[in-house]
PDB file of C-alpha atoms and ligand atoms in Angstrom:
ATOM      1  CA  MET A 672     109.777  98.215  87.732  1.00 40.00           C
ATOM      2  CA  MET A 673     107.896  98.394  91.074  1.00 42.00           C
ATOM      3  CA  GLN A 674     105.583 100.931  89.554  1.00 42.00           C
ATOM      4  CA  GLU A 675     104.798  98.616  86.576  1.00 41.00           C
ATOM      5  CA  PHE A 676     104.082  95.835  88.873  1.00 40.00           C
ATOM      6  CA  LEU A 677     101.704  98.019  90.862  1.00 41.00           C
ATOM      7  CA  GLU A 678      99.772  99.234  87.771  1.00 41.00           C
ATOM      8  CA  GLU A 679      99.643  95.763  86.339  1.00 40.00           C
ATOM      9  CA  ASN A 680      98.137  94.325  89.415  1.00 41.00           C
ATOM     10  CA  LYS A 681      95.772  97.168  89.853  1.00 42.00           C
ATOM     11  CA  ASN A 682      94.412  96.587  86.436  1.00 41.00           C
ATOM     12  CA  ASP A 683      94.169  92.875  87.055  1.00 42.00           C
ATOM     13  CA  VAL A 684      92.273  93.505  90.137  1.00 41.00           C
ATOM     14  CA  ASN A 685      89.833  95.900  88.553  1.00 42.00           C
ATOM     15  CA  LYS A 686      88.872  93.220  86.124  1.00 43.00           C
ATOM     16  CA  SER A 687      88.689  90.305  88.502  1.00 42.00           C
ATOM     17  CA  PRO A 688      86.069  89.330  91.125  1.00 44.00           C
ATOM     18  CA  GLN A 689      88.822  89.597  93.758  1.00 42.00           C
ATOM     19  CA  LYS A 690      87.915  93.096  94.075  1.00 42.00           C
ATOM     20  CA  LYS A 691      84.851  92.241  96.094  1.00 43.00           C
ATOM     21  CA  THR A 692      86.992  90.595  98.825  1.00 47.00           C
ATOM     22  CA  ILE A 693      88.315  94.013 100.199  1.00 47.00           C
ATOM     23  CA  SER A 694      86.873  94.283 103.678  1.00 51.00           C
ATOM     24  CA  THR A 695      85.511  97.344 105.263  1.00 50.00           C
ATOM     25  CA  SER A 696      88.513  97.731 107.326  1.00 47.00           C
ATOM     26  CA  GLY A 697      90.577  97.390 104.126  1.00 46.00           C
ATOM     27  CA  LYS A 698      88.586 100.254 102.733  1.00 48.00           C
ATOM     28  CA  ILE A 699      89.274 102.281 105.780  1.00 45.00           C
ATOM     29  CA  LEU A 700      92.978 101.536 105.551  1.00 45.00           C
ATOM     30  CA  ILE A 701      93.000 102.445 101.934  1.00 43.00           C
ATOM     31  CA  GLY A 702      91.309 105.726 102.850  1.00 44.00           C
ATOM     32  CA  LEU A 703      93.983 106.421 105.387  1.00 44.00           C
ATOM     33  CA  THR A 704      97.046 105.630 103.409  1.00 45.00           C
ATOM     34  CA  GLY A 705      96.256 106.464  99.771  1.00 44.00           C
ATOM     35  CA  GLY A 706      97.683 105.180  96.518  1.00 44.00           C
ATOM     36  CA  LEU A 707     100.481 102.804  97.411  1.00 44.00           C
ATOM     37  CA  GLY A 708      98.307 101.231 100.083  1.00 45.00           C
ATOM     38  CA  ILE A 709      95.496 100.565  97.578  1.00 42.00           C
ATOM     39  CA  ALA A 710      97.704  98.823  95.098  1.00 43.00           C
ATOM     40  CA  PHE A 711      99.288  96.603  97.620  1.00 44.00           C
ATOM     41  CA  SER A 712      96.110  95.911  99.675  1.00 45.00           C
ATOM     42  CA  VAL A 713      94.157  94.663  96.619  1.00 43.00           C
ATOM     43  CA  ILE A 714      96.852  92.373  95.483  1.00 44.00           C
ATOM     44  CA  CYS A 715      96.740  90.578  98.769  1.00 48.00           C
ATOM     45  CA  GLY A 716      93.837  88.490  97.542  1.00 45.00           C
ATOM     46  CA  PRO A 717      95.419  86.376  94.798  1.00 44.00           C
ATOM     47  CA  PHE A 718      98.364  85.349  97.032  1.00 45.00           C
ATOM     48  CA  VAL A 719      96.303  83.984  99.740  1.00 44.00           C
ATOM     49  CA  ALA A 720      94.612  80.603 100.101  1.00 44.00           C
ATOM     50  CA  PRO A 721      90.873  81.062  99.958  1.00 46.00           C
ATOM     51  CA  ALA A 722      90.395  79.854 103.608  1.00 45.00           C
ATOM     52  CA  PHE A 723      92.698  82.653 104.860  1.00 47.00           C
ATOM     53  CA  ARG A 724      91.563  85.355 102.574  1.00 47.00           C
ATOM     54  CA  LYS A 725      89.660  86.846 105.481  1.00 49.00           C
ATOM     55  CA  TYR A 726      92.796  87.068 107.529  1.00 55.00           C
ATOM     56  CA  CYS A 727      95.053  88.306 104.886  1.00 59.00           C
ATOM     57  CA  LEU A 728      97.059  91.185 106.127  1.00 64.00           C
ATOM     58  CA  PRO A 729      96.921  94.104 103.649  1.00 65.00           C
ATOM     59  CA  TYR A 730     100.220  95.871 103.140  1.00 71.00           C
ATOM     60  CA  VAL A 731     100.064  99.437 104.380  1.00 74.00           C
ATOM     61  CA  PRO A 732     103.445 101.052 105.017  1.00 80.00           C
ATOM     62  CA  ALA A 733     104.098 101.995 108.603  1.00 84.00           C
ATOM     63  CA  THR A 734     104.096 105.700 109.167  1.00 86.00           C
ATOM     64  CA  THR A 735     107.181 107.394 110.608  1.00 89.00           C
ATOM     65  CA  THR A 736     105.394 108.169 113.804  1.00 91.00           C
ATOM     66  CA  GLN A 737     104.268 104.455 114.090  1.00 91.00           C
ATOM     67  CA  LEU A 738     107.816 103.427 113.619  1.00 92.00           C
ATOM     68  CA  GLU A 739     109.089 105.911 116.215  1.00 93.00           C
ATOM     69  CA  ASN A 740     106.409 104.766 118.709  1.00 94.00           C
ATOM     70  CA  ILE A 741     107.469 101.117 118.271  1.00 94.00           C
ATOM     71  CA  LEU A 742     111.147 101.865 118.618  1.00 94.00           C
ATOM     72  CA  SER A 743     110.451 103.953 121.781  1.00 93.00           C
ATOM     73  CA  VAL A 744     109.014 100.784 123.282  1.00 93.00           C
ATOM     74  CA  LEU A 745     111.761  98.555 122.158  1.00 93.00           C
ATOM     75  CA  LYS A 746     114.585 100.766 123.530  1.00 90.00           C
ATOM     76  CA  HIS A 747     113.723  99.654 127.017  1.00 85.00           C
ATOM     77  CA  SER A 748     114.580  96.049 126.443  1.00 82.00           C
ATOM     78  CA  LYS A 749     117.258  95.117 123.837  1.00 79.00           C
ATOM     79  CA  THR A 750     117.338  91.425 124.648  1.00 87.00           C
ATOM     80  CA  GLY A 751     115.670  88.573 122.670  1.00 92.00           C
ATOM     81  CA  ARG A 752     114.529  88.187 119.191  1.00 96.00           C
ATOM     82  CA  LEU A 753     111.935  90.241 117.512  1.00 98.00           C
ATOM     83  CA  LEU A 754     109.298  89.140 114.921  1.00 98.00           C
ATOM     84  CA  ASP A 755     107.148  91.370 112.809  1.00 96.00           C
ATOM     85  CA  ILE A 756     103.967  89.398 111.707  1.00 95.00           C
ATOM     86  CA  GLY A 757     102.912  90.610 108.247  1.00 91.00           C
ATOM     87  CA  SER A 758     106.232  92.357 107.772  1.00 93.00           C
ATOM     88  CA  GLY A 759     105.226  94.049 104.535  1.00 91.00           C
ATOM     89  CA  ASP A 760     108.090  96.018 103.003  1.00 92.00           C
ATOM     90  CA  GLY A 761     110.314  95.099 105.980  1.00 95.00           C
ATOM     91  CA  ARG A 762     110.818  98.544 107.411  1.00 94.00           C
ATOM     92  CA  ILE A 763     110.065  97.589 110.966  1.00 95.00           C
ATOM     93  CA  VAL A 764     112.395  94.550 110.803  1.00 97.00           C
ATOM     94  CA  VAL A 765     115.219  96.601 109.316  1.00 96.00           C
ATOM     95  CA  ALA A 766     114.760  99.430 111.820  1.00 96.00           C
ATOM     96  CA  ALA A 767     114.819  97.028 114.662  1.00 96.00           C
ATOM     97  CA  ALA A 768     117.957  95.330 113.374  1.00 96.00           C
ATOM     98  CA  LYS A 769     119.554  98.715 113.086  1.00 94.00           C
ATOM     99  CA  ASN A 770     118.687  99.249 116.779  1.00 93.00           C
ATOM    100  CA  GLY A 771     120.535  96.115 117.829  1.00 92.00           C
ATOM    101  CA  PHE A 772     117.903  93.340 117.531  1.00 95.00           C
ATOM    102  CA  HIS A 773     118.083  90.096 115.750  1.00 96.00           C
ATOM    103  CA  SER A 774     114.751  90.523 113.850  1.00 97.00           C
ATOM    104  CA  ASP A 775     112.611  88.452 111.521  1.00 98.00           C
ATOM    105  CA  GLY A 776     109.562  89.066 109.433  1.00 97.00           C
ATOM    106  CA  VAL A 777     106.881  86.714 108.298  1.00 96.00           C
ATOM    107  CA  GLU A 778     104.962  87.732 105.126  1.00 93.00           C
ATOM    108  CA  LEU A 779     102.863  85.925 102.610  1.00 89.00           C
ATOM    109  CA  ASN A 780     103.498  88.153  99.688  1.00 89.00           C
ATOM    110  CA  PRO A 781     106.544  87.027  97.837  1.00 91.00           C
ATOM    111  CA  TRP A 782     107.244  90.361  96.186  1.00 91.00           C
ATOM    112  CA  LEU A 783     107.347  92.065  99.552  1.00 92.00           C
ATOM    113  CA  VAL A 784     109.506  89.340 100.997  1.00 95.00           C
ATOM    114  CA  GLN A 785     112.038  89.921  98.202  1.00 94.00           C
ATOM    115  CA  TYR A 786     111.754  93.597  98.533  1.00 94.00           C
ATOM    116  CA  SER A 787     112.454  93.230 102.291  1.00 96.00           C
ATOM    117  CA  ARG A 788     115.610  91.054 101.763  1.00 96.00           C
ATOM    118  CA  ILE A 789     116.976  93.628  99.374  1.00 96.00           C
ATOM    119  CA  ALA A 790     116.204  96.513 101.726  1.00 96.00           C
ATOM    120  CA  ALA A 791     117.969  94.682 104.566  1.00 97.00           C
ATOM    121  CA  LEU A 792     121.009  93.885 102.228  1.00 97.00           C
ATOM    122  CA  THR A 793     121.294  97.481 101.085  1.00 97.00           C
ATOM    123  CA  GLN A 794     120.935  98.844 104.708  1.00 96.00           C
ATOM    124  CA  GLY A 795     123.652  96.523 105.938  1.00 97.00           C
ATOM    125  CA  VAL A 796     121.520  94.396 108.251  1.00 97.00           C
ATOM    126  CA  SER A 797     121.031  91.266 106.253  1.00 96.00           C
ATOM    127  CA  GLY A 798     123.140  89.287 108.730  1.00 97.00           C
ATOM    128  CA  LYS A 799     120.682  90.264 111.577  1.00 97.00           C
ATOM    129  CA  THR A 800     117.402  89.864 109.742  1.00 98.00           C
ATOM    130  CA  LYS A 801     115.360  86.960 108.236  1.00 98.00           C
ATOM    131  CA  PHE A 802     112.305  87.142 106.159  1.00 98.00           C
ATOM    132  CA  TYR A 803     110.074  84.116 105.923  1.00 97.00           C
ATOM    133  CA  ARG A 804     107.509  83.673 103.185  1.00 95.00           C
ATOM    134  CA  LYS A 805     104.956  81.793 105.298  1.00 93.00           C
ATOM    135  CA  ASP A 806     101.430  81.718 106.521  1.00 90.00           C
ATOM    136  CA  LEU A 807     101.381  83.363 109.821  1.00 90.00           C
ATOM    137  CA  TRP A 808      98.894  80.859 111.264  1.00 91.00           C
ATOM    138  CA  LYS A 809     101.388  78.133 110.786  1.00 92.00           C
ATOM    139  CA  PHE A 810     104.433  80.056 112.025  1.00 95.00           C
ATOM    140  CA  ASP A 811     105.835  79.164 115.441  1.00 96.00           C
ATOM    141  CA  VAL A 812     106.172  82.376 117.408  1.00 97.00           C
ATOM    142  CA  SER A 813     107.540  80.790 120.554  1.00 96.00           C
ATOM    143  CA  PRO A 814     111.162  81.754 120.024  1.00 96.00           C
ATOM    144  CA  TYR A 815     110.424  85.401 120.028  1.00 97.00           C
ATOM    145  CA  LYS A 816     110.522  87.800 122.936  1.00 97.00           C
ATOM    146  CA  HIS A 817     109.048  90.777 120.976  1.00 97.00           C
ATOM    147  CA  ILE A 818     106.258  90.491 118.522  1.00 97.00           C
ATOM    148  CA  VAL A 819     105.033  93.430 116.386  1.00 96.00           C
ATOM    149  CA  ILE A 820     101.763  93.344 114.484  1.00 94.00           C
ATOM    150  CA  PHE A 821     100.082  95.719 112.268  1.00 88.00           C
ATOM    151  CA  GLY A 822      96.792  93.964 112.359  1.00 82.00           C
ATOM    152  CA  VAL A 823      93.374  93.914 110.842  1.00 82.00           C
ATOM    153  CA  GLU A 824      90.306  94.042 113.170  1.00 82.00           C
ATOM    154  CA  GLN A 825      88.816  90.606 112.056  1.00 84.00           C
ATOM    155  CA  MET A 826      91.973  88.647 112.986  1.00 88.00           C
ATOM    156  CA  MET A 827      92.850  90.193 116.406  1.00 91.00           C
ATOM    157  CA  ALA A 828      90.962  87.704 118.570  1.00 92.00           C
ATOM    158  CA  GLU A 829      92.406  84.689 116.782  1.00 92.00           C
ATOM    159  CA  LEU A 830      95.880  86.158 116.770  1.00 93.00           C
ATOM    160  CA  GLU A 831      95.665  86.960 120.475  1.00 95.00           C
ATOM    161  CA  SER A 832      94.874  83.310 121.468  1.00 95.00           C
ATOM    162  CA  LYS A 833      97.667  81.996 119.228  1.00 95.00           C
ATOM    163  CA  LEU A 834     100.182  84.407 120.834  1.00 96.00           C
ATOM    164  CA  GLN A 835      99.022  83.769 124.294  1.00 94.00           C
ATOM    165  CA  MET A 836      99.263  80.115 123.741  1.00 95.00           C
ATOM    166  CA  GLU A 837     102.804  80.071 122.191  1.00 96.00           C
ATOM    167  CA  MET A 838     104.711  83.004 123.639  1.00 96.00           C
ATOM    168  CA  LYS A 839     106.893  82.475 126.618  1.00 95.00           C
ATOM    169  CA  ASN A 840     106.888  84.226 129.973  1.00 95.00           C
ATOM    170  CA  ASP A 841     108.175  87.744 130.067  1.00 93.00           C
ATOM    171  CA  SER A 842     107.664  88.448 126.357  1.00 96.00           C
ATOM    172  CA  GLN A 843     105.963  91.315 124.740  1.00 96.00           C
ATOM    173  CA  ILE A 844     103.476  92.048 122.002  1.00 97.00           C
ATOM    174  CA  ILE A 845     103.428  95.571 120.340  1.00 97.00           C
ATOM    175  CA  VAL A 846     100.350  96.209 118.182  1.00 95.00           C
ATOM    176  CA  CYS A 847      99.424  98.884 115.809  1.00 92.00           C
ATOM    177  CA  ARG A 848      96.033  99.878 114.282  1.00 88.00           C
ATOM    178  CA  PHE A 849      93.714  97.614 116.365  1.00 91.00           C
ATOM    179  CA  PRO A 850      94.174  96.529 120.064  1.00 94.00           C
ATOM    180  CA  LEU A 851      93.958  93.033 121.188  1.00 96.00           C
ATOM    181  CA  PRO A 852      90.386  92.339 122.420  1.00 95.00           C
ATOM    182  CA  ASN A 853      91.105  90.627 125.778  1.00 94.00           C
ATOM    183  CA  LEU A 854      94.498  91.340 127.132  1.00 96.00           C
ATOM    184  CA  THR A 855      94.951  94.583 128.977  1.00 96.00           C
ATOM    185  CA  ALA A 856      97.609  96.891 127.528  1.00 97.00           C
ATOM    186  CA  SER A 857     100.462  97.782 129.908  1.00 95.00           C
ATOM    187  CA  GLN A 858     101.226 100.841 127.842  1.00 95.00           C
ATOM    188  CA  ILE A 859      99.490 102.896 125.148  1.00 96.00           C
ATOM    189  CA  ILE A 860     101.564 105.234 123.097  1.00 94.00           C
ATOM    190  CA  GLY A 861     100.475 107.997 120.626  1.00 91.00           C
ATOM    191  CA  GLY A 862      96.963 108.398 119.268  1.00 90.00           C
ATOM    192  CA  GLY A 863      94.773 107.988 116.236  1.00 88.00           C
ATOM    193  CA  VAL A 864      96.229 105.923 113.456  1.00 86.00           C
ATOM    194  CA  ASP A 865      99.591 106.029 115.184  1.00 90.00           C
ATOM    195  CA  THR A 866      98.529 104.426 118.474  1.00 93.00           C
ATOM    196  CA  VAL A 867     100.700 101.634 119.610  1.00 95.00           C
ATOM    197  CA  TRP A 868      99.468  99.071 122.385  1.00 96.00           C
ATOM    198  CA  VAL A 869     101.986  97.168 124.370  1.00 97.00           C
ATOM    199  CA  TYR A 870     101.115  93.887 126.123  1.00 97.00           C
ATOM    200  CA  ASN A 871     103.316  91.971 128.532  1.00 95.00           C
ATOM    201  CA  ILE A 872     102.947  88.257 128.496  1.00 94.00           C
ATOM    202  CA  LYS A 873     103.336  86.743 132.007  1.00 92.00           C
ATOM    203  CA  LYS A 874     102.969  83.078 132.557  1.00 87.00           C
ATOM    204  CA  THR A 875     102.539  81.480 135.915  1.00 84.00           C
ATOM    205  CA  LEU A 876     103.891  78.112 136.845  1.00 75.00           C
TER     206      LEU A 876
HETATM  207  C1  LIG B2279      87.973  86.905 124.869  1.00 76.39           C
HETATM  208  O1  LIG B2279      86.788  87.438 125.459  1.00 76.39           O
HETATM  209  C2  LIG B2279      85.595  86.847 124.874  1.00 76.39           C
HETATM  210  C3  LIG B2279      84.353  87.624 125.441  1.00 76.39           C
HETATM  211  O2  LIG B2279      84.683  87.915 126.802  1.00 76.39           O
HETATM  212  C4  LIG B2279      85.519  85.435 125.050  1.00 76.39           C
HETATM  213  O3  LIG B2279      84.375  84.835 124.433  1.00 76.39           O
HETATM  214  C5  LIG B2279      86.821  84.719 124.450  1.00 76.39           C
HETATM  215  O4  LIG B2279      86.796  83.423 124.704  1.00 76.39           O
HETATM  216  C6  LIG B2279      88.072  85.412 124.970  1.00 76.39           C
HETATM  217  N1  LIG B2279      89.199  84.897 124.331  1.00 76.39           N
HETATM  218  C7  LIG B2279      90.332  84.532 124.783  1.00 76.39           C
HETATM  219  C8  LIG B2279      91.415  84.153 123.951  1.00 76.39           C
HETATM  220  O5  LIG B2279      90.541  84.581 126.049  1.00 76.39           O
HETATM  221  C1  LIG B2280     108.233  85.183 134.532  1.00 76.39           C
HETATM  222  O1  LIG B2280     109.204  86.244 134.386  1.00 76.39           O
HETATM  223  C2  LIG B2280     109.226  87.164 135.502  1.00 76.39           C
HETATM  224  C3  LIG B2280     110.079  88.318 135.072  1.00 76.39           C
HETATM  225  O2  LIG B2280     111.367  87.961 134.653  1.00 76.39           O
HETATM  226  C4  LIG B2280     109.678  86.339 136.688  1.00 76.39           C
HETATM  227  O3  LIG B2280     109.735  87.221 137.852  1.00 76.39           O
HETATM  228  C5  LIG B2280     108.698  85.216 136.915  1.00 76.39           C
HETATM  229  O4  LIG B2280     109.171  84.350 138.011  1.00 76.39           O
HETATM  230  C6  LIG B2280     108.593  84.424 135.625  1.00 76.39           C
HETATM  231  N1  LIG B2280     107.551  83.332 135.923  1.00 76.39           N
HETATM  232  C7  LIG B2280     107.715  82.086 135.569  1.00 76.39           C
HETATM  233  C8  LIG B2280     106.596  81.246 135.801  1.00 76.39           C
HETATM  234  O5  LIG B2280     108.855  81.561 135.253  1.00 76.39           O
END
């Protein structure tokens, strides 16, 4: 069923002008992750309002090493809620919930949101997870102490200012793929595509 869905969309996209909207970084990501990444990255276009297409988060599954790196950061502080921005197939949210967090995901692609909810259910963490099908730019991130992002280069600066504005004192941003442009990372884990940058948000009175 999922396979059919992928094939169908791949064909759609090949015929449609949407194909041109794949950015350079999209192409790099596709190169890195292969087939499944391609199918999900290209279907990003049709689900996103035109104004946000530039900021659409392509779906590229987290690698096992990325997931381990993220969990190694999280094990130091198990309090507070976690949000995965562009939660894709939900694997980070589910893994965090299994590690004791109340964790939420926000994702624009309705198929992935459904997939995530089912994954959370079958893995016994549906009570500790929520998946929102929402535009991340309109999503209030202030209740979260830990925010995980698998970003795309073009959106990092804007995302950084949103997070800095909304997040509370003593919260944490964990970023994969591209670092935030202005904040200084307090910790850098791993290397290459698996690099994880950690930023601590400190607010002064
Ligand atoms: C980040 O740095 C750039 C260049 O130094 C600056 O123009 C921009 O306003 C900064 N953004 C934030 C959110 O501080
Ligand atoms: C922010 O959090 C730190 C660590 O918990 C605390 O020491 C500091 O006083 C807090 N700052 C404000 C403005 O509340």
